[in-house]
XYZ file of C-alpha atoms in Angstrom:
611
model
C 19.632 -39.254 -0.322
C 22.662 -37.516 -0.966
C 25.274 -35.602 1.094
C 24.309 -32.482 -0.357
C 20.843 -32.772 -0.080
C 20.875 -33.813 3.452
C 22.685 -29.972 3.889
C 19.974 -28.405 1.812
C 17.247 -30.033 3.414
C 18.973 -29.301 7.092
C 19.540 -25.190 5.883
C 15.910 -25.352 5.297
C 14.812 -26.677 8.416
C 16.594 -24.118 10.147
C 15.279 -21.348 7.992
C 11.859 -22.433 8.578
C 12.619 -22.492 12.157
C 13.911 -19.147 12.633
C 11.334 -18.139 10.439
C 9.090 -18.929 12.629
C 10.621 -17.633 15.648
C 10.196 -14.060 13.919
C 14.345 -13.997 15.370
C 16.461 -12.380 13.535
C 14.342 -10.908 10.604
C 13.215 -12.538 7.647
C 15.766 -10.981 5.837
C 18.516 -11.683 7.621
C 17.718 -15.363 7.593
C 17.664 -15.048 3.464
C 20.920 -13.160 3.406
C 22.199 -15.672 6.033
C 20.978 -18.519 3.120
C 23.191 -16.175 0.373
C 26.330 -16.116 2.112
C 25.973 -19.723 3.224
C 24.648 -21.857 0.043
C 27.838 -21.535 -1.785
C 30.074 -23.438 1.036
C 27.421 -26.128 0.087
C 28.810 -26.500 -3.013
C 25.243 -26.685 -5.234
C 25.459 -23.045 -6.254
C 27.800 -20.651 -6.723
C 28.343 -16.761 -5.509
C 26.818 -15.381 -8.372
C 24.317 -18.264 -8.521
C 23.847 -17.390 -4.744
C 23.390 -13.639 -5.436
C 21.422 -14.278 -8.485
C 18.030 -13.150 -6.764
C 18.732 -9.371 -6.870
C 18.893 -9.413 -10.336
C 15.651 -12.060 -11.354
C 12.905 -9.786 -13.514
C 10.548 -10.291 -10.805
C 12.279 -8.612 -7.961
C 12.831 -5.859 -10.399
C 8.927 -5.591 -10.965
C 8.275 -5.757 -7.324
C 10.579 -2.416 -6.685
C 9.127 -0.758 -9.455
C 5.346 -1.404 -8.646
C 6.225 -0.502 -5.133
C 7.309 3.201 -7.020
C 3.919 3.096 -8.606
C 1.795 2.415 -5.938
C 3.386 5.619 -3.900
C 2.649 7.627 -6.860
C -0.898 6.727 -6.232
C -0.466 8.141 -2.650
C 1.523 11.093 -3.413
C -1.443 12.493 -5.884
C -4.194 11.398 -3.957
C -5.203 8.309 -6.324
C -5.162 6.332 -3.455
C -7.006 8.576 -0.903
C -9.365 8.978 -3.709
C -10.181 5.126 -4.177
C -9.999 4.669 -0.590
C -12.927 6.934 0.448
C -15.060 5.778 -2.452
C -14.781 2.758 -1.058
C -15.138 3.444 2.594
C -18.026 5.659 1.201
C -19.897 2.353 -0.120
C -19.104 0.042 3.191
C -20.441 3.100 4.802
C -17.778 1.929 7.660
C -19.298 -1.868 7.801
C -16.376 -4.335 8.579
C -18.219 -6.760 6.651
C -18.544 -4.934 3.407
C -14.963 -3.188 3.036
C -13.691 -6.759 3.769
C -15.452 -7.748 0.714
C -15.297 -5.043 -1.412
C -11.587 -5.265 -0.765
C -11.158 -8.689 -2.033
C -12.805 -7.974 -5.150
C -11.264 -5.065 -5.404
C -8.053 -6.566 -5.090
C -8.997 -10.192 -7.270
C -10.664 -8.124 -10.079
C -7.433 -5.898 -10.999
C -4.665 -9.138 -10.263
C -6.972 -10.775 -12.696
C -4.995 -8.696 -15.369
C -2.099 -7.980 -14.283
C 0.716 -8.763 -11.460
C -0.974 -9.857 -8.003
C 2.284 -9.104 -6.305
C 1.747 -5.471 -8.020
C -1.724 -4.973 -7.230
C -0.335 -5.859 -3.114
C 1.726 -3.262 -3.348
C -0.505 -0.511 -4.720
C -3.288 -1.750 -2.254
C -1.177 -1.748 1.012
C -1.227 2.270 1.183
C -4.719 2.550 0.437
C -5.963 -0.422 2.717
C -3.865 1.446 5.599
C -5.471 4.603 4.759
C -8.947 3.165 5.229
C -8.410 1.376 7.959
C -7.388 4.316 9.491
C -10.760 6.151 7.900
C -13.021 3.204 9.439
C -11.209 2.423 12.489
C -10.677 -1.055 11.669
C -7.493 -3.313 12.508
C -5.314 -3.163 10.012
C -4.890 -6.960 10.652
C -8.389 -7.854 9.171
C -7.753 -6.190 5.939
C -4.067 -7.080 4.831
C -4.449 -11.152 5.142
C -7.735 -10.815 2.856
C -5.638 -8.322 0.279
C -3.270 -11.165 -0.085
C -5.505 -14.144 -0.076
C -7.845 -12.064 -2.572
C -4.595 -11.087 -4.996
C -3.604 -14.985 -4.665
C -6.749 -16.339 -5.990
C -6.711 -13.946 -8.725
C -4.351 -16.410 -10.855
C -7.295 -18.632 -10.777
C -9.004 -15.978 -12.816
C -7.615 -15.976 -16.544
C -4.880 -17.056 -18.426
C -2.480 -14.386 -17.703
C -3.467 -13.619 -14.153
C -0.185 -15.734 -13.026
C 3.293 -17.122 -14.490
C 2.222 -20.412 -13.246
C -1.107 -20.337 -15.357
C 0.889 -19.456 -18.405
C 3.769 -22.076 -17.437
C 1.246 -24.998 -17.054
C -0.302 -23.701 -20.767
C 2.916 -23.938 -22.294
C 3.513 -27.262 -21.321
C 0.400 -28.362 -22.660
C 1.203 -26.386 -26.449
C 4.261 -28.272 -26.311
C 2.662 -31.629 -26.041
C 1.091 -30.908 -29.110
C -2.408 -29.844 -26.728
C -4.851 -26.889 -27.375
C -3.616 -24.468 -24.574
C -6.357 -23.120 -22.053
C -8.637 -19.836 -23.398
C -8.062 -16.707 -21.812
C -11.133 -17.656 -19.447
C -10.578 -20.707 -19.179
C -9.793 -20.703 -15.111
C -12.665 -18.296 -14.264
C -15.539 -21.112 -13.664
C -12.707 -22.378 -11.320
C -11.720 -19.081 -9.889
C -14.849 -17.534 -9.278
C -16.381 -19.754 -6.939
C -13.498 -20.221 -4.649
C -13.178 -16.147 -4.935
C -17.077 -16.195 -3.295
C -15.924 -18.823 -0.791
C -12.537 -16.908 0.175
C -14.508 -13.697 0.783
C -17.046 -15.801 3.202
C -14.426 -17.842 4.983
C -12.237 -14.112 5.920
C -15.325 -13.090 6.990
C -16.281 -15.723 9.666
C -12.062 -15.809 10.849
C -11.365 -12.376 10.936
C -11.418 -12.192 14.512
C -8.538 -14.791 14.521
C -7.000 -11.767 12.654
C -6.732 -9.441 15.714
C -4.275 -9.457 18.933
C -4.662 -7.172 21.415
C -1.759 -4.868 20.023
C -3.999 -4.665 16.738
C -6.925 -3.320 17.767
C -7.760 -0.433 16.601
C -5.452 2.522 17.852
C -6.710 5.153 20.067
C -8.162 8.113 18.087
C -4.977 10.465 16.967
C -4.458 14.213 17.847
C -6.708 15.812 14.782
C -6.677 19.934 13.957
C -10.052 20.584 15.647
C -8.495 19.257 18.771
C -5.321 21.650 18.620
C -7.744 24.339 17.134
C -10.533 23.473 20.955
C -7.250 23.562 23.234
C -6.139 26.936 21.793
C -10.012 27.710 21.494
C -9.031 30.176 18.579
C -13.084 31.762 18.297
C -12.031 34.983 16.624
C -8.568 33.984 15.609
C -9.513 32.181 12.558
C -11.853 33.612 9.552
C -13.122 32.038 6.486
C -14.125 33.994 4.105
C -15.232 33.733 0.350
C -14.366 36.590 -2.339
C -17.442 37.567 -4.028
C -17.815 38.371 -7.405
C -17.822 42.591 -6.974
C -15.429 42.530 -4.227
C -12.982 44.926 -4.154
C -10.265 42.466 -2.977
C -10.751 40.699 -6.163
C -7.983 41.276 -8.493
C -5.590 42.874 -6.102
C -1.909 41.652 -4.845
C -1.668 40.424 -0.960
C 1.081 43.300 -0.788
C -0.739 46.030 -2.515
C -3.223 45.601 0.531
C -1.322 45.359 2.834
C -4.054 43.355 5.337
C -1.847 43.167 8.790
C -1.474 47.011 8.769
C -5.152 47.868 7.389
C -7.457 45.400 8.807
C -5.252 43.163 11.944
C -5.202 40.157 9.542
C -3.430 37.814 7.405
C -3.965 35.339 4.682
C -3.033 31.749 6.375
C -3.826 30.262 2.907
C -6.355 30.302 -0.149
C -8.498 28.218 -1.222
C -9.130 28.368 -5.191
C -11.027 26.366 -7.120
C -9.691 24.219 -10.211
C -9.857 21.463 -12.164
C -9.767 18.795 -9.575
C -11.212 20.458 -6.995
C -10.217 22.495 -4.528
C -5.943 23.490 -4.868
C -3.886 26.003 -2.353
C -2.460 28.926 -3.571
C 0.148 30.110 -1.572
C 0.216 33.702 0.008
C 3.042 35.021 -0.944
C 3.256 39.284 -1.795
C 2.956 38.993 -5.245
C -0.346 36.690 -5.054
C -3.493 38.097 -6.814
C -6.866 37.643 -5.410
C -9.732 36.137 -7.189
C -13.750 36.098 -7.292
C -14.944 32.900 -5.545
C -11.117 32.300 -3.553
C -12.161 30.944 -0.154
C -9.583 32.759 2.271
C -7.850 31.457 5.388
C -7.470 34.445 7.883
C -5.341 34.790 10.876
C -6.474 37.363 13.209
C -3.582 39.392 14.157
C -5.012 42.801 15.725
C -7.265 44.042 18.353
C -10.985 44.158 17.728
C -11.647 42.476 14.620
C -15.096 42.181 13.206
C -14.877 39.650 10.568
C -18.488 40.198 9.728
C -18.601 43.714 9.372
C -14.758 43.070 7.599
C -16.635 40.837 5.000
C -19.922 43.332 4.228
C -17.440 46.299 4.153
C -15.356 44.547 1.232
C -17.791 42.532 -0.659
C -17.233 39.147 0.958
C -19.048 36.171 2.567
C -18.425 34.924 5.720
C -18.024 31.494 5.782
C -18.839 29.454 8.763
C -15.787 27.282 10.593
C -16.529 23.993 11.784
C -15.055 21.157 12.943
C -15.004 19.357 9.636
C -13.780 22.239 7.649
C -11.041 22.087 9.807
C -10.349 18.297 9.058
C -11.371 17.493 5.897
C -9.028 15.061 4.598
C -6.578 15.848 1.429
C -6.438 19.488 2.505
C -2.824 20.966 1.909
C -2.778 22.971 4.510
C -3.878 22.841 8.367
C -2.729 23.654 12.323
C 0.212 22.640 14.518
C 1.338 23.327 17.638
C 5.030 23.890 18.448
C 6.926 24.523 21.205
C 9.976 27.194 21.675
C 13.072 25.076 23.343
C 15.491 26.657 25.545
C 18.449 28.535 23.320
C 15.796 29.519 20.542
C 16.170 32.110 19.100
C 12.602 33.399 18.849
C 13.153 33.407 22.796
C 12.526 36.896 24.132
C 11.240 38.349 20.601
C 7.606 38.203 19.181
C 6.692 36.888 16.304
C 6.908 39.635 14.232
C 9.640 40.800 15.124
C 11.310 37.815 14.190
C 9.812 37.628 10.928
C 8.625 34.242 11.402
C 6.055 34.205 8.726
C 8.559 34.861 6.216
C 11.518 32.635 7.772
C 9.198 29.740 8.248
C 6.746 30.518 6.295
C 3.763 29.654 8.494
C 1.414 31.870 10.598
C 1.282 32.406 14.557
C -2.441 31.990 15.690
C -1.633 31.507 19.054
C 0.777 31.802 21.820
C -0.296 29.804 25.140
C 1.891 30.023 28.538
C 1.672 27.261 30.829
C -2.086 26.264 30.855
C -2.896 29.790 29.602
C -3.547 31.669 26.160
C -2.174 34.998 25.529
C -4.240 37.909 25.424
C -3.927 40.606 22.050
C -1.965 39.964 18.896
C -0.094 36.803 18.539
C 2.542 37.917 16.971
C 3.308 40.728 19.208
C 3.467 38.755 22.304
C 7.442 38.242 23.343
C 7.649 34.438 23.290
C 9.941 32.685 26.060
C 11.403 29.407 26.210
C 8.353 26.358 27.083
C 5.398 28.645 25.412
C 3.689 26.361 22.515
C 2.388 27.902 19.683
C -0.559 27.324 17.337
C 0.623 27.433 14.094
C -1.377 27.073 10.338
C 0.374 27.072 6.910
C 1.004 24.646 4.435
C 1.901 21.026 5.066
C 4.413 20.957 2.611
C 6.391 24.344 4.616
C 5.328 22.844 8.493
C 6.279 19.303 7.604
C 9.985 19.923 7.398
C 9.628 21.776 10.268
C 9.516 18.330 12.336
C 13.313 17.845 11.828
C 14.273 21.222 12.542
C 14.795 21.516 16.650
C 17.007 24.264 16.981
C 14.275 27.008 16.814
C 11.357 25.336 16.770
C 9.680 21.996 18.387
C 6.309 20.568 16.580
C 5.251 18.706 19.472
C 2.614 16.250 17.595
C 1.626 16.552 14.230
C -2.061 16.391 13.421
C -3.465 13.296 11.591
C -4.090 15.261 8.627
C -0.712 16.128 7.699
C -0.343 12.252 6.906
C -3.310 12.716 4.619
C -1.237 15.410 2.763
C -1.260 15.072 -0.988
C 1.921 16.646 -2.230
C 1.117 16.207 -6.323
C -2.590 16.262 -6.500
C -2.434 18.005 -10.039
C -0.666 15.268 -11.549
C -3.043 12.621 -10.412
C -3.869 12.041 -13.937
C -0.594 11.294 -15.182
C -0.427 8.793 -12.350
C -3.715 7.233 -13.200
C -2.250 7.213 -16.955
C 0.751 5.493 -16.165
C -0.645 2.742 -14.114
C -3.436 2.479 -16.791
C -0.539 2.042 -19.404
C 1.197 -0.062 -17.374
C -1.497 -2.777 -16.849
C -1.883 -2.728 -20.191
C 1.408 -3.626 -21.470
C 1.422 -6.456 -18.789
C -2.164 -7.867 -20.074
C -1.102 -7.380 -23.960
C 2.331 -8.816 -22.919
C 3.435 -6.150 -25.545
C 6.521 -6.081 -23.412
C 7.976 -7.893 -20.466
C 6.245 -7.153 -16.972
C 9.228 -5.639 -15.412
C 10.100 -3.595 -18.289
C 6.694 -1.848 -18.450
C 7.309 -0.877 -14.328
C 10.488 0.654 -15.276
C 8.967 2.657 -18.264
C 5.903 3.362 -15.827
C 8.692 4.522 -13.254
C 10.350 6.690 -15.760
C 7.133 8.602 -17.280
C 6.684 9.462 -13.538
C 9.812 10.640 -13.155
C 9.996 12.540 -16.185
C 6.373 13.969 -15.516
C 7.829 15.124 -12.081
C 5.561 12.449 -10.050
C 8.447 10.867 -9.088
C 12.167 12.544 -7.488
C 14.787 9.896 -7.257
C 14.611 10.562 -3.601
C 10.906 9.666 -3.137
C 11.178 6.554 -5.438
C 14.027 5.343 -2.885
C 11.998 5.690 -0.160
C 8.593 3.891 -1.772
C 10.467 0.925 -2.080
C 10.370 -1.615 0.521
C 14.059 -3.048 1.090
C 13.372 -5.421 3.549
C 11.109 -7.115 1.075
C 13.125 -7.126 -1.715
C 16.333 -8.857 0.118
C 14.080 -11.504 1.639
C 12.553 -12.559 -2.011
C 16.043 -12.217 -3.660
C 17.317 -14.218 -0.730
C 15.108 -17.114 -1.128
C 15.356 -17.485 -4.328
C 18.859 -19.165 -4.535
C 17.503 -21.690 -1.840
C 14.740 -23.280 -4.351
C 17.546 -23.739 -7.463
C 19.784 -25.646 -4.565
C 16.562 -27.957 -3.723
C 16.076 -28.379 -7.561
C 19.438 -29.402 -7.926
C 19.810 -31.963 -5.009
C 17.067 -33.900 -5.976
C 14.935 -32.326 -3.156
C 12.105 -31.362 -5.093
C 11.696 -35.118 -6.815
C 11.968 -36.489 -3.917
C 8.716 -34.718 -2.313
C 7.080 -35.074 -5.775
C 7.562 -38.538 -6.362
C 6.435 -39.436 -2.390
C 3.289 -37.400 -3.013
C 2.449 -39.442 -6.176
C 3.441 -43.106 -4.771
C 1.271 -42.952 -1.893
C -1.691 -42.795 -3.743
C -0.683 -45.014 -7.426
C -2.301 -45.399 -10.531
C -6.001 -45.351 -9.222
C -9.010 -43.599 -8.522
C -8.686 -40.640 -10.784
C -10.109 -37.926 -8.301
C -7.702 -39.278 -5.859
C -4.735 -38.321 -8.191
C -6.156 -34.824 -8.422
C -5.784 -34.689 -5.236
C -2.289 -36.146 -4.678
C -1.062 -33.860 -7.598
C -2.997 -30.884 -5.593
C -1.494 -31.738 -2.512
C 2.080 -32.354 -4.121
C 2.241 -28.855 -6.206
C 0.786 -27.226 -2.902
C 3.842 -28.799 -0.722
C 6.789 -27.592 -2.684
C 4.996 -24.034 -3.497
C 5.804 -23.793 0.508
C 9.149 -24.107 -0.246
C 10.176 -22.687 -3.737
C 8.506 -20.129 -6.052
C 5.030 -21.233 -7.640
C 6.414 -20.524 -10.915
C 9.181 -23.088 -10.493
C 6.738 -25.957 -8.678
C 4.537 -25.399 -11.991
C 7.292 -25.609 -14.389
C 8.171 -29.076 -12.160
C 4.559 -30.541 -11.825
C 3.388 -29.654 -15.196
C 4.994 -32.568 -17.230
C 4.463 -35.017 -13.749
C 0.772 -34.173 -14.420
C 0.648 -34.624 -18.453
C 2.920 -37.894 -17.175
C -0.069 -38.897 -15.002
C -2.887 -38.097 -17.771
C -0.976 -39.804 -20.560
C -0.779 -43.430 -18.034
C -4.224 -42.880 -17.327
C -5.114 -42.264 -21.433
C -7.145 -39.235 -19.749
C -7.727 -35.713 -21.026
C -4.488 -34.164 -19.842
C -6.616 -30.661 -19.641
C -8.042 -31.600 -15.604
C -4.338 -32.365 -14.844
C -2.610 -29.218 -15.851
C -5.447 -27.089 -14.503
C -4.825 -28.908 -11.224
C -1.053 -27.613 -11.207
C -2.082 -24.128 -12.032
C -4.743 -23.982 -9.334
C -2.965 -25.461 -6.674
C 0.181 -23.121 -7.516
C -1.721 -20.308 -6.318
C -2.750 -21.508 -3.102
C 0.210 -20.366 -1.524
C -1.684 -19.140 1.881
C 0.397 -20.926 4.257
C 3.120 -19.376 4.795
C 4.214 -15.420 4.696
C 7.238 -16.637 2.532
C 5.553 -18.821 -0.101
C 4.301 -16.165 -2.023
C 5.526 -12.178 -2.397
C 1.563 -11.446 -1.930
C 2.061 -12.511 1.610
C 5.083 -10.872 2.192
C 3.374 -7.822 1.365
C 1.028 -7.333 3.681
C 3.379 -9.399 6.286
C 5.046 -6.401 8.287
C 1.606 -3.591 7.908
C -0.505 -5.999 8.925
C 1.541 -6.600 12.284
C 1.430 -10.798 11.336
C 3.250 -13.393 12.814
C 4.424 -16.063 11.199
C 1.959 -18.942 12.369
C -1.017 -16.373 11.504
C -0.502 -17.764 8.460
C -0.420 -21.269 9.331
C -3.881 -20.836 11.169
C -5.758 -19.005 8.461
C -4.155 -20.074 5.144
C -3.662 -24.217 6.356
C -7.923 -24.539 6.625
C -8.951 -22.805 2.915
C -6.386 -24.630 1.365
C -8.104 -27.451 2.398
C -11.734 -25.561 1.364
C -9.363 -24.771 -2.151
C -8.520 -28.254 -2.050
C -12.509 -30.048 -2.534
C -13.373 -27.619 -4.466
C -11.149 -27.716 -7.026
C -11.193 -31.767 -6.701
C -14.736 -31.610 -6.943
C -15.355 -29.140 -10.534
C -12.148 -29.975 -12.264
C -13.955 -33.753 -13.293
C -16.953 -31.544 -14.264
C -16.083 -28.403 -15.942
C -12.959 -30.723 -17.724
C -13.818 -34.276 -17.868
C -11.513 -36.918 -17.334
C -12.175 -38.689 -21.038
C -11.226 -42.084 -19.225
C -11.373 -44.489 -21.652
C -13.879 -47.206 -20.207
């Protein structure tokens, strides 16, 4: 063992340490590993800083851009009630129907991609079925793994281990040539996550207590009479007329909060603005502003229908617009003037519904009550207008926004283009038409040029902290390369168990390719084990088909540890996991991964021993 890799192997040690300490982060351990491996001497600075340029990380950011265009269109709100809609809330089922889910689209294209489109819509229906975020991340991850035991191109490693074979002058594997493999230990994965969930969840990650919604604000300010819905009929003689041609605050005590119009994917807000033109079948939002309204006799006077206002209308999820309440701080200046006198419908563009002092709501017209300093108001408008308001303190205080206004879908018309791109996407990556990470960036770009995507957003989508720890470790497995480190584990592995019984040496070579996965990227233990396992086949004059399949299945059992895979560092942080949560789950179905894949490969590809 040489100098060099006795440093290597003692860096590693102490990464895997602090690792799992959780102290300092993750990625300040890896950049700790960048700005130390090059005293070693084994790599250099740019070698060392190599990481944050490698295709792969590249991918990563730009799936993470996709996946938040999902969000911001309501893609992933959409998927994510379907399938809360088919658990119908059952634990059990949105576990599984996660998985495969998850396994299903990997199965095509990059698992670490699929992660990071699933991780917003997993929290989203957790959130929906008040479930633990923790028992839905680790199967995500586990489920996206397995997928490179799927097809041919679910994986690098898959195609790696194929390669190898084509240039021993073998057949390489048929595009479905891993499923009989892949399937089974899919069904078994899905079981096992079921019966261990519950190691899943700490105290801290039970479910949160239920979060401030708008029919709570809406109870407290107990608006009866303050809010209207109505619906524009067909002869109404609203229909076809401007907001400011009728002038509703001065004729009728009123004004439009918001409307609701109809289009081509569903319901959209039109924003009340003077010049805005009423239509047949618009569902209006009314703030009652005046003394004495009748919103019945209102609605049969003008030809429309008075829609009822309950709770869920008030909460239905995706709506773009909602309540608030707010509070005037001392030095505001709305302090001392009402509402309207302030203009504050068209400074901040949202409506005053109410106006409570101390434990106590104002009598008449909300906006002509003189506000002081430490009143709250109940506000309703737009999210997109009263979410900005939440770093503006000067004026105005939002106290708590509703949970709604995190279900707000800022570019619902352009879902399609969204859906589109990811569609195109996943087919460039299963055609291979062009290189993975080059069909994110052209993904990234059509949604930036379809006006998706800002710059600004797609910062903010990406997950830094990620990214640095995956470009960080990826210096670390050229250095053990280099020293000798990974031969040395490879060659151990394979002495201890020698030239004999051949489902032992499935095993060994399982065991061996599952070891250094821990340790470097699964795409360099396959390019590693690959020729060790033709090596083995050859000595044995076996079928060297069992052998390479072995490498490829055993590279993607990387369930041990959050930082053998960028699956697991995925769902590391949302999921609230420690370190060791990994140990405890992932260590037992390896094993499970382990006999089963022992036990079909001499049956699905046999050995061809000669006797």
């Amino acid at each position: 063992m040489t100098g060099e890799l006795v440093m290597i192997l003692g860096l590693l040690v102490v990464a895997l340490v602090l690792f799992a300490l959780g102290r300092p982060r993750m990625d300040a351990v890896a950049l700790m590993l960048v700005a130390v491996l090059p005293f070693t001497g084994v790599v250099s600075v740019p070698e060392a800083l190599s990481g944050f340029s490698d295709p792969s990380v590249i991918l990563i950011a730009a799936l993470f851009v996709i996946g938040d265009a999902l969000v911001r269109t309501g893609v992933a709100q959409w998927i994510g009630d379907r399938m809360v809609r088919a658990a119908g809330g059952r634990e059990t089922r949105l576990i599984a129907f996660l998985m495969l889910a998850a396994a299903g689209l990997s199965a095509v294209m990059s698992s670490t991609g699929v992660v990071a489109i699933f991780v917003p819509i997993v929290l989203r229906i957790a959130r929906a079925a008040r479930v633990a975020v923790g028992r839905l991340m680790m199967p995500l991850s586990m489920a996206a793994l397995i997928s490179g035991m799927l097809t041919l191109v679910a994986t690098p490693p898959n195609m790696v281990v194929n390669a190898a074979l084509v240039r021993e002058g073998h057949e390489g594997f048929g595009f479905f040539a891993f499923t009989p493999f892949g399937l089974p230990i899919l069904v078994l994965a899905i079981l096992y996550m079921l019966a261990v969930r519950g190691w899943l969840t700490r105290g801290e990650d039970a479910p949160p207590p239920r979060r401030l919604r708008m029919r709570d604000l809406a109870a407290s300010y107990a608006p009866d009479g303050r809010l209207a819905r109505l619906q524009v009929g067909a002869g109404s003689v609203l229909a076809g007329q401007s907001l400011d041609a009728l002038d509703l605050p001065a004729r009728a005590g009123i004004t439009v909060v918001a409307i609701e119009r109809r289009g081509r994917l569903g319901a959209e807000l039109v924003e009340p603005v003077a010049a805005t033109r009423l239509q047949a079948q618009d569902i209006l939002w009314l703030g009652v502003v005046g003394e004495g309204f009748d919103a019945a006799a209102f609605a049969a006077g003008n030809g429309l229908n008075l829609l009822p206002l309950r709770g869920r209308d008030l909460a239905r999820p995706g709506r773009e617009y909602g309540l608030v309440e707010a509070m005037v701080p001392p030095g505001s200046a709305f302090a001392g003037r009402s509402p309207a006198a302030a203009r504050m419908r068209e400074v901040l563009g949202v409506s005053v519904i109410a106006v409570r002092r101390g434990q106590e709501v104002l009598p008449g017209p909300a906006p002509d009550n003189a506000l002081r300093e430490g009143d709250t108001l109940l506000l309703a408008g737009p999210w997109r207008v009263i979410r900005p308001l939440a770093g503006q303190r000067r004026d105005l205080v939002l106290l708590d926004l509703p949970e709604e206004a995190e279900e707000f879908v800022p570019e619902r018309r352009r879902a399609p283009i969204a859906v589109a791109v990811l569609l195109g996407v996943v087919a460039a990556m299963a055609t291979g038409v062009v290189p993975n990470a080059q069909a994110a960036l052209l993904g990234c770009l059509a949604l930036g040029l379809f006006g998706v995507m800002d710059t600004r957003s797609g910062y903010r989508a990406i997950s830094w902290q990620t990214l640095v720890l995956i470009a960080g470790m990826m210096p670390f497995a050229l250095a053990l390369q280099r020293t000798g480190g990974v031969d040395l584990v490879a060659n151990a592995a394979l002495e201890l168990i020698g030239p004999g019984e051949p489902r032992l040496l499935l095993a060994a070579l399982f065991i061996a390719t599952t070891t250094l996965s821990l340790f470097i990227s699964n795409t360099a233990t396959a390019v590693l084990m690959a020729p060790v396992a033709l090596a083995i086949a050859q000595g044995l004059g076996a079928s060297p088909y069992p052998f390479a399949m072995c490498v490829a299945l055993a590279a993607s059992t990387a369930f041990m540890t959050p930082v053998s895979s960028p699956v697991n560092l995925l769902v590391l942080a949302p999921g609230g996991y420690r370190f060791m949560d990994f140990v405890r789950i992932g260590t037992p179905f390896t094993l499970v991964t382990l006999v089963v894949s022992v036990t079909l490969l001499p049956i699905l590809l046999p050995l061809g021993i000669a006797p």
